PDB file of C-alpha atoms in Angstrom:
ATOM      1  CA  UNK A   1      77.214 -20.295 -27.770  1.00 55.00           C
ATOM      2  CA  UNK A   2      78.184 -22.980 -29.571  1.00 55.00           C
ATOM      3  CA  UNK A   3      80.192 -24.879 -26.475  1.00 60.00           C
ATOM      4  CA  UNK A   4      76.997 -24.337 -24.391  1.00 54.00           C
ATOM      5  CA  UNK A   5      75.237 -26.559 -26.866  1.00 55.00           C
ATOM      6  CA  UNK A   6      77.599 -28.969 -27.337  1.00 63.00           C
ATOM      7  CA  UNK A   7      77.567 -29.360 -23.847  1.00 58.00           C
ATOM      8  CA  UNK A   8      73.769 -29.587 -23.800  1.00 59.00           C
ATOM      9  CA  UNK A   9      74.100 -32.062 -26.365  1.00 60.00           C
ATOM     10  CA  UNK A  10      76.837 -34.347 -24.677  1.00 60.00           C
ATOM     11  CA  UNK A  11      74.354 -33.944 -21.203  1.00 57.00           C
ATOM     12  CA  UNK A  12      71.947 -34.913 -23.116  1.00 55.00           C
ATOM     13  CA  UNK A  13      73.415 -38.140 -24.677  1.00 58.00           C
ATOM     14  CA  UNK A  14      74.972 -39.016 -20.820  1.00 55.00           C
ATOM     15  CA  UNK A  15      73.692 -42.458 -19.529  1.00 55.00           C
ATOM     16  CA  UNK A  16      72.279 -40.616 -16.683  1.00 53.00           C
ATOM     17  CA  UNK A  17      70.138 -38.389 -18.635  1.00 46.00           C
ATOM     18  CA  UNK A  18      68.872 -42.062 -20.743  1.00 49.00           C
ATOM     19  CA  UNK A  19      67.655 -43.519 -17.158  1.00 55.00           C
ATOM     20  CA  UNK A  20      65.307 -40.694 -16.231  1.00 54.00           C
ATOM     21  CA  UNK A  21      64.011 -39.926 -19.644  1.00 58.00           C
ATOM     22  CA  UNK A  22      65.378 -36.214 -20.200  1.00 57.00           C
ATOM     23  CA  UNK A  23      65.693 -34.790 -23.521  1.00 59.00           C
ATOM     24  CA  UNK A  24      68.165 -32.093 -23.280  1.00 61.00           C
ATOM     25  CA  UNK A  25      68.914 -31.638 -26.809  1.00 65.00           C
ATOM     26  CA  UNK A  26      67.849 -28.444 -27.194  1.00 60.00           C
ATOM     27  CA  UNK A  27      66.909 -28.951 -31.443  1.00 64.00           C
ATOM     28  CA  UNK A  28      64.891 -31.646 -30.217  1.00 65.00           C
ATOM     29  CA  UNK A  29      62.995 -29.927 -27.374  1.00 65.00           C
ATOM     30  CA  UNK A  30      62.566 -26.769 -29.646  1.00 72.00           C
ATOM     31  CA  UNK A  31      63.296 -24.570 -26.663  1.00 68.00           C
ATOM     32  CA  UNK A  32      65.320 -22.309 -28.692  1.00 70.00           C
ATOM     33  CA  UNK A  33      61.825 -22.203 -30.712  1.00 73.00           C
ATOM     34  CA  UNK A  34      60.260 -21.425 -27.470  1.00 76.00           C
ATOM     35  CA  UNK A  35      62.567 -18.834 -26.817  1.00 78.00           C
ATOM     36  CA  UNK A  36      62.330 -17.079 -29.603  1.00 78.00           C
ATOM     37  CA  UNK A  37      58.797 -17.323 -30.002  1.00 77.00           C
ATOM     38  CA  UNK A  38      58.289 -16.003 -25.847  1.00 81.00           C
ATOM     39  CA  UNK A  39      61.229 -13.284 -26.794  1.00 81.00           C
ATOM     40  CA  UNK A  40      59.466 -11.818 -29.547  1.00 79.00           C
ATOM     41  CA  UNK A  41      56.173 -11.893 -28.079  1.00 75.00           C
ATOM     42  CA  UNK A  42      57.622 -10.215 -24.899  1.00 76.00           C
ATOM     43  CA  UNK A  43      59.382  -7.364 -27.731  1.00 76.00           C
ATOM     44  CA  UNK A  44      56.699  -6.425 -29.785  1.00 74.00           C
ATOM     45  CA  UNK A  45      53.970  -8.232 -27.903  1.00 69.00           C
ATOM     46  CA  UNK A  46      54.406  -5.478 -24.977  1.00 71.00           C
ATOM     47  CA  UNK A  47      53.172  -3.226 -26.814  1.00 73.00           C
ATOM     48  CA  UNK A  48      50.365  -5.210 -28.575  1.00 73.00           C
ATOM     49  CA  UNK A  49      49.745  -6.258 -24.566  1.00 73.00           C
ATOM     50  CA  UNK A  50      49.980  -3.161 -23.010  1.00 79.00           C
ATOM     51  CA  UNK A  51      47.261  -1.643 -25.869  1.00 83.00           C
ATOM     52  CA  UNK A  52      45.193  -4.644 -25.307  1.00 81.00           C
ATOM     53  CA  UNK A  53      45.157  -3.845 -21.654  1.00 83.00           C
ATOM     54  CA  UNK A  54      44.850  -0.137 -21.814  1.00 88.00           C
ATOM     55  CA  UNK A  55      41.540  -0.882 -23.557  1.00 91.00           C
ATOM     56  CA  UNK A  56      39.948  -3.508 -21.599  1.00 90.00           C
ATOM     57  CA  UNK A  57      41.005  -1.237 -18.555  1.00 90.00           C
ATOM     58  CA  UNK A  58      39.391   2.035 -20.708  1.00 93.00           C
ATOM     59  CA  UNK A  59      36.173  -0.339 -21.328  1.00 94.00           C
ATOM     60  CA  UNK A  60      35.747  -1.103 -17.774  1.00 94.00           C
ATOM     61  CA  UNK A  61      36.063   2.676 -16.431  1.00 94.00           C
ATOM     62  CA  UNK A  62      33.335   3.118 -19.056  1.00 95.00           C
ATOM     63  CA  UNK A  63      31.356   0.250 -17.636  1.00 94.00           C
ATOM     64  CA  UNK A  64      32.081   1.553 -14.397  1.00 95.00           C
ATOM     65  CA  UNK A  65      31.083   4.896 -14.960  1.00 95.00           C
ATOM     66  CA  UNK A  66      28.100   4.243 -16.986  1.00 95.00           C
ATOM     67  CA  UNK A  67      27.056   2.128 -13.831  1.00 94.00           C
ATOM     68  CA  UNK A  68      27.605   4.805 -11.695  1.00 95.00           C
ATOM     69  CA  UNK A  69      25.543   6.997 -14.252  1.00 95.00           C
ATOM     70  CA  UNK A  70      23.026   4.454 -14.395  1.00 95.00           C
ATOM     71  CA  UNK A  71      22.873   4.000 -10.504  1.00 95.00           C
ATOM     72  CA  UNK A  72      22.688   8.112 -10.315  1.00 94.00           C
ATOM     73  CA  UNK A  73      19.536   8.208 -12.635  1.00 95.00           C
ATOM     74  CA  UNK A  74      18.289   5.542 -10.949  1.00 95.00           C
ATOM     75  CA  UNK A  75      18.655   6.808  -7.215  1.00 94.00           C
ATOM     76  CA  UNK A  76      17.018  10.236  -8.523  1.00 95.00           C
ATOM     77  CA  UNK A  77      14.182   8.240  -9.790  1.00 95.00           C
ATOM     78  CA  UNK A  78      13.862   6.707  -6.634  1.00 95.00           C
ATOM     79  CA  UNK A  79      13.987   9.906  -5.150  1.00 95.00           C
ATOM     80  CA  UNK A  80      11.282  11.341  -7.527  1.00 95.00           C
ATOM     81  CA  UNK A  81       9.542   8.583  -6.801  1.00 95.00           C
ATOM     82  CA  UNK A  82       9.579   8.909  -3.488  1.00 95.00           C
ATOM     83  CA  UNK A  83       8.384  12.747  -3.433  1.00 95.00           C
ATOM     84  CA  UNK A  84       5.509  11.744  -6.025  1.00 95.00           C
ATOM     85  CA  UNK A  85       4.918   8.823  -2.985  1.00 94.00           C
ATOM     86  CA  UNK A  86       5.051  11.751   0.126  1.00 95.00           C
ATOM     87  CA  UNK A  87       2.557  14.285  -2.559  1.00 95.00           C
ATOM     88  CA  UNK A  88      -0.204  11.072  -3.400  1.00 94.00           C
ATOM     89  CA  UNK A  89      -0.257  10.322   0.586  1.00 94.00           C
ATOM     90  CA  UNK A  90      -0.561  14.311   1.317  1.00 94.00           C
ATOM     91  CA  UNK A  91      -3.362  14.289  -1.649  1.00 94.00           C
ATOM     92  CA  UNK A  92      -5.268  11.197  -0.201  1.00 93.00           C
ATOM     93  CA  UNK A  93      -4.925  12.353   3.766  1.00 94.00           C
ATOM     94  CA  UNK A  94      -6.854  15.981   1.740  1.00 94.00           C
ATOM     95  CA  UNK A  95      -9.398  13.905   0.328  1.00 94.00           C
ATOM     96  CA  UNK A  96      -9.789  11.866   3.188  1.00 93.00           C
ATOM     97  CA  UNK A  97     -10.607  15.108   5.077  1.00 93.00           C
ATOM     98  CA  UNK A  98     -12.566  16.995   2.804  1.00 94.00           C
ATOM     99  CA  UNK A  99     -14.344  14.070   2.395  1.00 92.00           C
ATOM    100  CA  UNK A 100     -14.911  13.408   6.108  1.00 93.00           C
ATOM    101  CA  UNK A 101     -15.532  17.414   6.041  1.00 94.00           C
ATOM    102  CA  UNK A 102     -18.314  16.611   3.507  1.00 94.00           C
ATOM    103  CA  UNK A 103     -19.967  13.994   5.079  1.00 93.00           C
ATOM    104  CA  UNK A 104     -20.051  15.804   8.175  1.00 93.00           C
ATOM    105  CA  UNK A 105     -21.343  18.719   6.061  1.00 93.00           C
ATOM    106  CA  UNK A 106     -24.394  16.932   4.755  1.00 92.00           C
ATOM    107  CA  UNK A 107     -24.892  15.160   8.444  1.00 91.00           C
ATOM    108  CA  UNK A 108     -25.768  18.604   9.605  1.00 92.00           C
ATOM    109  CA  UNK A 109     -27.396  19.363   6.439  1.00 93.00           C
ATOM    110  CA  UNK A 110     -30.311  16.056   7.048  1.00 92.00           C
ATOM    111  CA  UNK A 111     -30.344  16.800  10.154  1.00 93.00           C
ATOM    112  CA  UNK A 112     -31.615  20.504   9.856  1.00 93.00           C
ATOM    113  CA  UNK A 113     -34.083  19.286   6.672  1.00 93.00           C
ATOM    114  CA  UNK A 114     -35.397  16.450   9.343  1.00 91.00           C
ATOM    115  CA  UNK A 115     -35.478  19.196  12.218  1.00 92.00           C
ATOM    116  CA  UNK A 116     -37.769  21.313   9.506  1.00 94.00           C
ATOM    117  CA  UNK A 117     -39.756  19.168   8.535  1.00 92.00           C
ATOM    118  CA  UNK A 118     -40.358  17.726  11.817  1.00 91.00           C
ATOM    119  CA  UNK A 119     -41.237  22.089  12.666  1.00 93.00           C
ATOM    120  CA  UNK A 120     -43.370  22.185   9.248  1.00 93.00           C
ATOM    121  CA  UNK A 121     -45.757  18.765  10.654  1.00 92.00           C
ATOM    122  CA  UNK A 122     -45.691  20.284  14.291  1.00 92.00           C
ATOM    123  CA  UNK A 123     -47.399  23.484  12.858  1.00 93.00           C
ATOM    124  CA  UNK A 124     -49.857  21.138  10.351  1.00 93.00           C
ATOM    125  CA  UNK A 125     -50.370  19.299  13.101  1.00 92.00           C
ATOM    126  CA  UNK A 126     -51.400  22.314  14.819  1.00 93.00           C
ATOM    127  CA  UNK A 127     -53.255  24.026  12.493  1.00 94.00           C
ATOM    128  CA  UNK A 128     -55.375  21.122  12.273  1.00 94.00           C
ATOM    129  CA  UNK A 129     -56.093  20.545  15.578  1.00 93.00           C
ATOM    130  CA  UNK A 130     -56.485  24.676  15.666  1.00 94.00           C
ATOM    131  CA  UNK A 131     -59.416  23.430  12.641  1.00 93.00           C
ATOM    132  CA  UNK A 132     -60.782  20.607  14.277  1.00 93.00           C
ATOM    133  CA  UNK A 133     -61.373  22.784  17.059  1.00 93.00           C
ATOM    134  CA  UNK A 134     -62.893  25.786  15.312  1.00 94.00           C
ATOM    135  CA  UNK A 135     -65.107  23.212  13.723  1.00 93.00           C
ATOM    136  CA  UNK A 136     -65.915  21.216  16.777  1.00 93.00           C
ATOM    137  CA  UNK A 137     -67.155  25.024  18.138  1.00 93.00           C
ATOM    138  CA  UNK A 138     -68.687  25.673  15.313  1.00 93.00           C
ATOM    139  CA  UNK A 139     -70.834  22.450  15.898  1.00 94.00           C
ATOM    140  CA  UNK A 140     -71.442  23.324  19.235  1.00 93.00           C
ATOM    141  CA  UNK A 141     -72.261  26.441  18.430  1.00 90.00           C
ATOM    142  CA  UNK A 142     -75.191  24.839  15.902  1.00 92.00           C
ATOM    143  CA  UNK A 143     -76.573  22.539  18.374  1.00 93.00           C
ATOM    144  CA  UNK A 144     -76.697  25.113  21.160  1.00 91.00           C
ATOM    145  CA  UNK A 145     -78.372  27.561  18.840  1.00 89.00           C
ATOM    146  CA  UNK A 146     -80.705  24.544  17.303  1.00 91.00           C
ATOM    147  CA  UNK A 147     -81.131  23.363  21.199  1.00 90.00           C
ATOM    148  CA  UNK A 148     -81.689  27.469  22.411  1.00 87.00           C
ATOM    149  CA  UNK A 149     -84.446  27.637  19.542  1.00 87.00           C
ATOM    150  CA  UNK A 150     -85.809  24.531  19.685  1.00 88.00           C
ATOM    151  CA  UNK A 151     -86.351  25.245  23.890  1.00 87.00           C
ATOM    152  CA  UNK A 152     -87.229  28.731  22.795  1.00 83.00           C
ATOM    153  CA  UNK A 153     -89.723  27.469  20.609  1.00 82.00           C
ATOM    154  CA  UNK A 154     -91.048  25.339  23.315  1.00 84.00           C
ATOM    155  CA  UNK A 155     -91.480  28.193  25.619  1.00 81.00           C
ATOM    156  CA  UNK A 156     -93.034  30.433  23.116  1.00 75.00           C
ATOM    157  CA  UNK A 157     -95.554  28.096  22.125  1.00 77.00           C
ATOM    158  CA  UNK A 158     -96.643  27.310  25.779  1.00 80.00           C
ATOM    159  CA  UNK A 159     -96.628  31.255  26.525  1.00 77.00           C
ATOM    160  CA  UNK A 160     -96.945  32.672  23.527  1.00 73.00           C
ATOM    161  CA  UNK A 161    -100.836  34.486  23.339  1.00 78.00           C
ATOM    162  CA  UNK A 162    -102.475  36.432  20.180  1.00 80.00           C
ATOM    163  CA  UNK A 163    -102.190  39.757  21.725  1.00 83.00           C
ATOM    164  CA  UNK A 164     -98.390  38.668  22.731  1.00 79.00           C
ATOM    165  CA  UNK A 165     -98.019  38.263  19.421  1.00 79.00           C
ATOM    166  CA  UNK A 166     -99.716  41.448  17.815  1.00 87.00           C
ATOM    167  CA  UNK A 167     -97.249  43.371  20.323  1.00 87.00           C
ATOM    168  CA  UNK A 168     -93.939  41.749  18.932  1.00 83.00           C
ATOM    169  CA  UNK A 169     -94.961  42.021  15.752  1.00 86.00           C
ATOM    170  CA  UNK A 170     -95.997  45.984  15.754  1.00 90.00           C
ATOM    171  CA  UNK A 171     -92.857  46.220  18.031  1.00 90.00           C
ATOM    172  CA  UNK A 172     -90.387  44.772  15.273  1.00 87.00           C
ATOM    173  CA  UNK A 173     -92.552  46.641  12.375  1.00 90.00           C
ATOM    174  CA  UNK A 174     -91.837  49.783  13.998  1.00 89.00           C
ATOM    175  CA  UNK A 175     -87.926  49.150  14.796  1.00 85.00           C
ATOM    176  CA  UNK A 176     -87.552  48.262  10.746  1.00 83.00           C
ATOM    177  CA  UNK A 177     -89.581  51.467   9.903  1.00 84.00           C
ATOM    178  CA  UNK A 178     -87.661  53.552  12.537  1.00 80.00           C
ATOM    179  CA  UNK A 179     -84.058  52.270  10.719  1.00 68.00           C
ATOM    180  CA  UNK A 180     -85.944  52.658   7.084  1.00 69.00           C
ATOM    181  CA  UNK A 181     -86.802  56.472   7.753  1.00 69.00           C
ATOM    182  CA  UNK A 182     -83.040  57.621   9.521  1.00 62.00           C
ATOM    183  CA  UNK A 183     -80.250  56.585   6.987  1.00 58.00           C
ATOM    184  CA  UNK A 184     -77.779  57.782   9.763  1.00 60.00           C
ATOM    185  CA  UNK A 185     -78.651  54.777  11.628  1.00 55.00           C
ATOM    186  CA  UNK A 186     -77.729  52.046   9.440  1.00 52.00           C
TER     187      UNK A 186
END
């Protein structure tokens, strides 16, 4: 080893090696430093490397895994989510329907309280006019009987003698008595 670095050494102090600057002495350049500092690294740094790597390569199948977890959970929510979606649509179209249901319910419901009541002022209606008329008879009735006496009157008084008189009279006396005396006639 020692002829290698002499010969470094004499390369090294070459006119050649002056011009373009090289340093080949290897002391100087502290390659053999280098060396031994990249050997020993590379001897018990493999191991030091190969743990360092084993763990960054263990923390990201973790990561990766607790993605995958996450992204799991998170595609059942979604999932969930959409079910609880498809159930609130179902549960508005049924209140959408029972509520169209209902207003169709209480359509036909005002429309048979407004067909009653319209039945219930036909018959008031008609049971007044069936009044009006009665009383409209009634008053008829009055002024033909007022009119029938009043003419009646008329004619009795223009035809009407004493003795005419004397026979109604004892005729009507005697029809009274005639009742008065047979009970079975009343």
């Amino acid at each position: 080893m020692c002829k290698v670095v002499n010969l470094i050494n004499a390369i090294g102090k070459s006119p050649i090696a002056l011009e373009f600057g090289l340093n080949l002495d290897l002391f100087e350049t502290n390659l053999i430093n280098l060396g031994i500092v990249i050997g020993t690294l590379l001897y018990f740094g493999n191991g030091v490397m190969s743990n360092l790597l084993n763990k960054r390569k263990e923390t990201i199948l973790t990561n990766i895994r607790d993605a995958e977890n996450r992204y799991e959970n998170a595609k059942e929510k979604v999932i969930q989510a959409k079910i609880r979606l498809e159930k609130a649509k179902l549960k508005a179209k049924e209140i959408k329907v029972q509520g169209l249901i209902q207003v169709e319910n209480e359509k036909l419901e005002l429309i048979e309280n407004a067909d009653q009541d319209s039945k219930r002022l036909e018959e008031s209606k008609n049971i007044t006019i069936r009044l009006e008329e009665q009383r409209a008879i009634e008053q008829i009735r009055e002024q033909i009987s007022k009119l029938a006496l009043e003419k009646t009157l008329a004619i009795l008084k223009t035809r009407l003698t004493s003795q005419l008189q004397t026979q109604m009279m004892n005729y009507n006396i005697n029809f009274f008595l005639k009742d008065f005396k047979d009970p079975a006639n009343r």
